[in-house]
């Protein structure tokens, strides 16, 4: 429930708020509302940093960007091809189904066939790796040089890139994309060459078109315009054309050679993933399209798409009908082939919440844990450690709200506000740039960097969605109860700048489109520069989902429909990719020899069951579960997989005595066996006393006993997550408990609203409140109220009197009015009455409080009139609905 600030809370808040600083004319800072960010690298006090490695983290990204004059404005980072902009040539790019690398002598091309993929285990370290070989099938070169000066980014679109190799007048432009079986090469100052380390087998030679296979039976084609025939000189091939393309073929047949030739002369000049969110049904449709330029007369418009499993599994019917029967193997699963100018997918958004409702909890026990959490403190002052602290405070506040302890809830938000406002101002009391706790806009790359930085967030532009997502979480929680704080002229402008850095829309002059997210691969990349042999990577997919959740919550709190839809697209698409590549919920992608039930780090060229630190077995799973929050319910969508993952972890551990982060396992276990989760939790949770970030055996440092207890017990009362039902709001969840559906929704607006679920259930959700039809005492869920209520018989006596375990009701009629008295048995912060007179239109009112009871007077009710009525009421957090009652006739 939204709480307006009391005088006491305002007084405390004023003490905590960092005063708004005046920025002098000489200070290079940009003011946004009450906040500001630096326009120059801040004066970091390196002498105060004892750890040299941590000091290195406080530097800037590389100064040089390898790009041509065709590429202007904010530079994309965190792409599968980002090393092209950073290295003199590039590191490996995993443009599945290819892997390629720009080199001094041209473009190295390789394909990971099944026999190139190896699974191996390091039993001592408890790690597993699915790796692909890195080698050379052939090199696309240039007749006039074998010594290019460098490679530069010459153009890019959503999933394609164009690299330019130059040496004087000799130039080779290479266009390729993830999900494309083609590489297009354009020449100036010379013509085409292909060089092989081992002479290939030629199985088709049509002069300008060659079908060939490498020595280890990988099949390709080389295409040149008609009249430009290939000269095959053993392992060195030449062609006089200024344009060629090569294609990866699924099989060595003339039919495939001809099929791929139809699009071999159509260079992809633009690629776009355009999404549409249906806010009534939660359907997210994405159209993947290309624009091509013909290089010869008669070239077919379009291309052959190679679809990842997360795409092919969710094709619309019209797109599915276009699939070829052949597939191409990759480390990400078999890619299905679809010739067209576009294809379309359909996914279902499944809702997020600011927190779970407090159902099934012991309020006094929960309040004790919440009070204990007030002693927690940040484990660092960099963007990640401070962010994690903000995240857990933001999780606690709505839970505390539901206990009815407003002072406790406000204390968490006061601390959130104090920390945020400190970071959102770049200057000190003298109007000078601070040396820490500020953001700096690096115009060279077009990125906002927070200092102090961590994990390469500044020098490599890593993890911005992870780190800044926690800041947005904190802001969304403040805005949930205090929307004035989120106004652009207050602090909302700085939060929007933070969001734009890692998730902006198209055509932003300051930041690249969706910095962290790969529209074709369907998930985020964490590393800004991608200068690894194995390409780019992402470890904590769950922190990506946390970021997208928080964008949704912020958008709801600030009424930003465009941001909400963008965030729903990111959340829903990333969820589909996580289910395939991290979890393999359908058991179709990970090799049989790979024993874990999760990929911990997903790379372009390999998959690891390992972390960036020396971890135990629980962390290798839980780094893709944390933080637990109101948008983490997707983890329970596939209960069969949850059981597989838990059982594999339990078997390897040998017991439920977890080596570290035990609370993360309990939270995950609660998706399918909450009774076991509660038993495990009750046996250990109170062994953790005062907050100790150096001892994470029981509670992970970004978590709390309070939220762990609330999550596990509430899931037991709510039931198993049910992703098959959607709602016409973005903040909701659905569960199934003992065969009955349980519904949860949160209303961010200041007026009551009706939420309609796709199975027909409707919910009247009070302003700024939770709704659930789950019962606090874990009894079976009540039936949804009938929109055409069946009248109950009138009670005997002079009025209508009802007695329920939660309330008493009295209705009397006199002088053409009815007086309705609702007396709650226990705390109730609000009661709404809904009524009809003689079956007319339904009326809805918030009842007035008088001496602990709630009263509403209905005018114009005659003795002969029939009054049907029911109530919506809050009780210790959750919201409940009464049956319809009838008085009269």
mmCIF file of C-alpha atoms in Angstrom, residues 375-376 688-693 705:
data_model
loop_
_atom_site.group_PDB
_atom_site.id
_atom_site.type_symbol
_atom_site.label_atom_id
_atom_site.label_comp_id
_atom_site.label_asym_id
_atom_site.label_seq_id
_atom_site.Cartn_x
_atom_site.Cartn_y
_atom_site.Cartn_z
ATOM 1 C CA UNK A 375 21.846 -3.672 11.428
ATOM 2 C CA UNK A 376 23.069 -4.721 7.948
ATOM 3 C CA UNK A 688 22.846 -16.962 11.535
ATOM 4 C CA UNK A 689 22.825 -14.191 14.090
ATOM 5 C CA UNK A 690 24.270 -10.750 13.402
ATOM 6 C CA UNK A 691 25.017 -9.738 9.803
ATOM 7 C CA UNK A 692 28.466 -10.997 8.853
ATOM 8 C CA UNK A 693 29.418 -10.598 5.166
ATOM 9 C CA UNK A 705 16.837 -13.742 6.840
#
